[in-house]
Amino acid sequence: MSNRNTVALSNAALDCPKTFGLPHATAVRAGNLIYVSGLIAIDPVTGERAHGTTVSETTTILSNMAKILEDAGSSLGQVVKITVWLHSMLEQEDMAGAYKPFFPEAPPARTVCGARINYGMKVQIDCIAVSGA
Amino acid sequence: MTSLRETILPPSPGLDFAAVFGHHQSAAVRAGGLIFCSGMLAIDPATGERRHGTVTSETRQIFENLKLLLESCGSSLDRIVQVHALIYDRIEYDVLNRVYRQYVPNAPPARTVWSCQIEAGLKVQLDVIAAA
C-alpha cells in the first residue's frame, strides 16, 4: 500500500479538501510523480476562498502550488503537465500573462480550457510533477 | 536533477506552440517513464495554422499530430495510457467515439470526456499521457 502516499502539507490553510470537507487529497505521491488536485485560489493565511480576477486567482493558485510541491519534495520547475480551467476562454491572455513568470524556463506541457468552476471561482489549475526523493 | 524531467522538441514547426501561438508551454515533457503531451488541437503540423472543421475532421488531425509527436520521442499511439477528450458539446459524443476508435482500435487507453470551451473556437482537444 506504500506505493501511493498522501502528501502532508506544512500549511494547513492550503488543505482545501479538509477545510471544505471534500473527499479528495490535495496531493498524492506515486513513485517519482506528484499528482496535485485541481487548486482554486485559497488565501494561504486564512484558508478562505480568494475570489478575484483571472490574474489574481492565477497568481494565488500558482504561489500555493509552489508551496504544496515543496512539501512533496518537488517544485514548480519540476512540473511535467499542467491543466488550467478558466471561467471564460476570453480571459486566456490574462491567465497567460500571470502564468509565465512562474515558469521562467522549459515550461511544462499544458492544456487550457474554459469551464464552469466550483464556487464561482474564475480559475482552477492541477498538475503532475516529478520529485527526486 | 535535470534528467528527472526532459522537454520534448516539437517534431515539426507547426507543433511548436510557443513559437506559433506564443503560448508558454512545451509540446511534451518526458518524466517517470511517461510522455506528457500538451493538449493537442487540430492544427496543421507544418504551418501551425488552425484547421477548424467537424468533430470528425478535427479529431483525425489531432491524432495525426499526436502520432507525429509521440513517434518523434520513441512512443506511439498504441502506447497511450490516458486520454482526456475535451469536446465543445456533449451532443457530439457519439461522433467523437466513432472516429476515436479508429485510432486506438485495440486495448484502448483510460479516458475521461468532458465538454468545455476550447481555445479559438475549435471543437476538440485531446490531452494525452503515453508510455515513453
PDB file of N, CA and C in Angstrom, chain A residues 1 4 8 13-14 28 30 41 43-44 49 58 65 78 82-83 88 94 112 114 116 124-125:
ATOM      1  N   MET A   1       0.829  -1.203   0.000  1.00  0.00           N
ATOM      2  CA  MET A   1       0.000   0.000   0.000  1.00  0.00           C
ATOM      3  C   MET A   1       0.868   1.259   0.000  1.00  0.00           C
ATOM      4  N   ARG A   4       1.760   4.517  -2.776  1.00  0.00           N
ATOM      5  CA  ARG A   4       0.906   5.682  -3.008  1.00  0.00           C
ATOM      6  C   ARG A   4       0.716   6.370  -1.668  1.00  0.00           C
ATOM      7  N   ALA A   8       1.800  15.245   2.970  1.00  0.00           N
ATOM      8  CA  ALA A   8       1.477  16.024   4.181  1.00  0.00           C
ATOM      9  C   ALA A   8       1.821  17.487   3.927  1.00  0.00           C
ATOM     10  N   ALA A  13      -3.743  25.695   6.007  1.00  0.00           N
ATOM     11  CA  ALA A  13      -4.685  26.552   5.281  1.00  0.00           C
ATOM     12  C   ALA A  13      -4.794  26.148   3.813  1.00  0.00           C
ATOM     13  N   LEU A  14      -3.751  25.498   3.286  1.00  0.00           N
ATOM     14  CA  LEU A  14      -3.773  25.104   1.867  1.00  0.00           C
ATOM     15  C   LEU A  14      -4.485  23.769   1.661  1.00  0.00           C
ATOM     16  N   VAL A  28      -0.997  13.726  -4.008  1.00  0.00           N
ATOM     17  CA  VAL A  28      -0.660  12.320  -3.766  1.00  0.00           C
ATOM     18  C   VAL A  28       0.643  12.011  -4.493  1.00  0.00           C
ATOM     19  N   ALA A  30       3.019   9.059  -6.118  1.00  0.00           N
ATOM     20  CA  ALA A  30       3.083   7.668  -6.569  1.00  0.00           C
ATOM     21  C   ALA A  30       4.409   7.527  -7.294  1.00  0.00           C
ATOM     22  N   ALA A  41      -8.205  29.424  -5.996  1.00  0.00           N
ATOM     23  CA  ALA A  41      -7.493  30.463  -5.243  1.00  0.00           C
ATOM     24  C   ALA A  41      -7.929  30.433  -3.778  1.00  0.00           C
ATOM     25  N   ASP A  43      -6.743  31.725   0.163  1.00  0.00           N
ATOM     26  CA  ASP A  43      -5.857  32.590   0.949  1.00  0.00           C
ATOM     27  C   ASP A  43      -4.960  31.690   1.806  1.00  0.00           C
ATOM     28  N   PRO A  44      -3.629  31.770   1.621  1.00  0.00           N
ATOM     29  CA  PRO A  44      -2.743  30.836   2.320  1.00  0.00           C
ATOM     30  C   PRO A  44      -2.664  31.111   3.821  1.00  0.00           C
ATOM     31  N   ARG A  49     -11.607  31.083   0.478  1.00  0.00           N
ATOM     32  CA  ARG A  49     -11.519  31.283  -0.961  1.00  0.00           C
ATOM     33  C   ARG A  49     -11.215  32.748  -1.253  1.00  0.00           C
ATOM     34  N   THR A  58      -4.977  33.318 -10.671  1.00  0.00           N
ATOM     35  CA  THR A  58      -3.877  32.527 -11.240  1.00  0.00           C
ATOM     36  C   THR A  58      -2.629  32.654 -10.378  1.00  0.00           C
ATOM     37  N   MET A  65       0.543  26.427  -5.206  1.00  0.00           N
ATOM     38  CA  MET A  65       1.014  25.183  -5.808  1.00  0.00           C
ATOM     39  C   MET A  65       2.511  25.003  -5.529  1.00  0.00           C
ATOM     40  N   GLN A  78       9.775  21.535 -11.625  1.00  0.00           N
ATOM     41  CA  GLN A  78       9.725  20.097 -11.938  1.00  0.00           C
ATOM     42  C   GLN A  78       8.319  19.658 -12.346  1.00  0.00           C
ATOM     43  N   ILE A  82       0.438  20.412 -16.822  1.00  0.00           N
ATOM     44  CA  ILE A  82      -0.452  21.295 -16.071  1.00  0.00           C
ATOM     45  C   ILE A  82      -1.753  21.441 -16.861  1.00  0.00           C
ATOM     46  N   THR A  83      -2.866  21.492 -16.140  1.00  0.00           N
ATOM     47  CA  THR A  83      -4.159  21.735 -16.785  1.00  0.00           C
ATOM     48  C   THR A  83      -4.784  22.959 -16.138  1.00  0.00           C
ATOM     49  N   SER A  88     -13.813  31.671 -18.494  1.00  0.00           N
ATOM     50  CA  SER A  88     -14.079  32.100 -19.863  1.00  0.00           C
ATOM     51  C   SER A  88     -12.790  32.085 -20.666  1.00  0.00           C
ATOM     52  N   ASP A  94      -5.122  36.848 -20.136  1.00  0.00           N
ATOM     53  CA  ASP A  94      -4.885  37.331 -18.770  1.00  0.00           C
ATOM     54  C   ASP A  94      -4.201  36.246 -17.937  1.00  0.00           C
ATOM     55  N   VAL A 112      -5.331  24.086 -21.694  1.00  0.00           N
ATOM     56  CA  VAL A 112      -6.188  25.136 -21.154  1.00  0.00           C
ATOM     57  C   VAL A 112      -7.579  24.957 -21.742  1.00  0.00           C
ATOM     58  N   GLY A 114     -12.017  26.252 -21.145  1.00  0.00           N
ATOM     59  CA  GLY A 114     -12.997  27.048 -20.415  1.00  0.00           C
ATOM     60  C   GLY A 114     -14.061  26.146 -19.824  1.00  0.00           C
ATOM     61  N   ARG A 116     -17.192  25.690 -16.268  1.00  0.00           N
ATOM     62  CA  ARG A 116     -17.782  26.181 -15.020  1.00  0.00           C
ATOM     63  C   ARG A 116     -16.958  25.628 -13.871  1.00  0.00           C
ATOM     64  N   GLN A 124      -9.022  27.330 -12.160  1.00  0.00           N
ATOM     65  CA  GLN A 124      -8.629  26.125 -11.425  1.00  0.00           C
ATOM     66  C   GLN A 124      -7.428  25.522 -12.153  1.00  0.00           C
ATOM     67  N   ILE A 125      -6.431  25.080 -11.399  1.00  0.00           N
ATOM     68  CA  ILE A 125      -5.228  24.532 -12.031  1.00  0.00           C
ATOM     69  C   ILE A 125      -4.824  23.253 -11.302  1.00  0.00           C
TER      70      ILE A 125
END
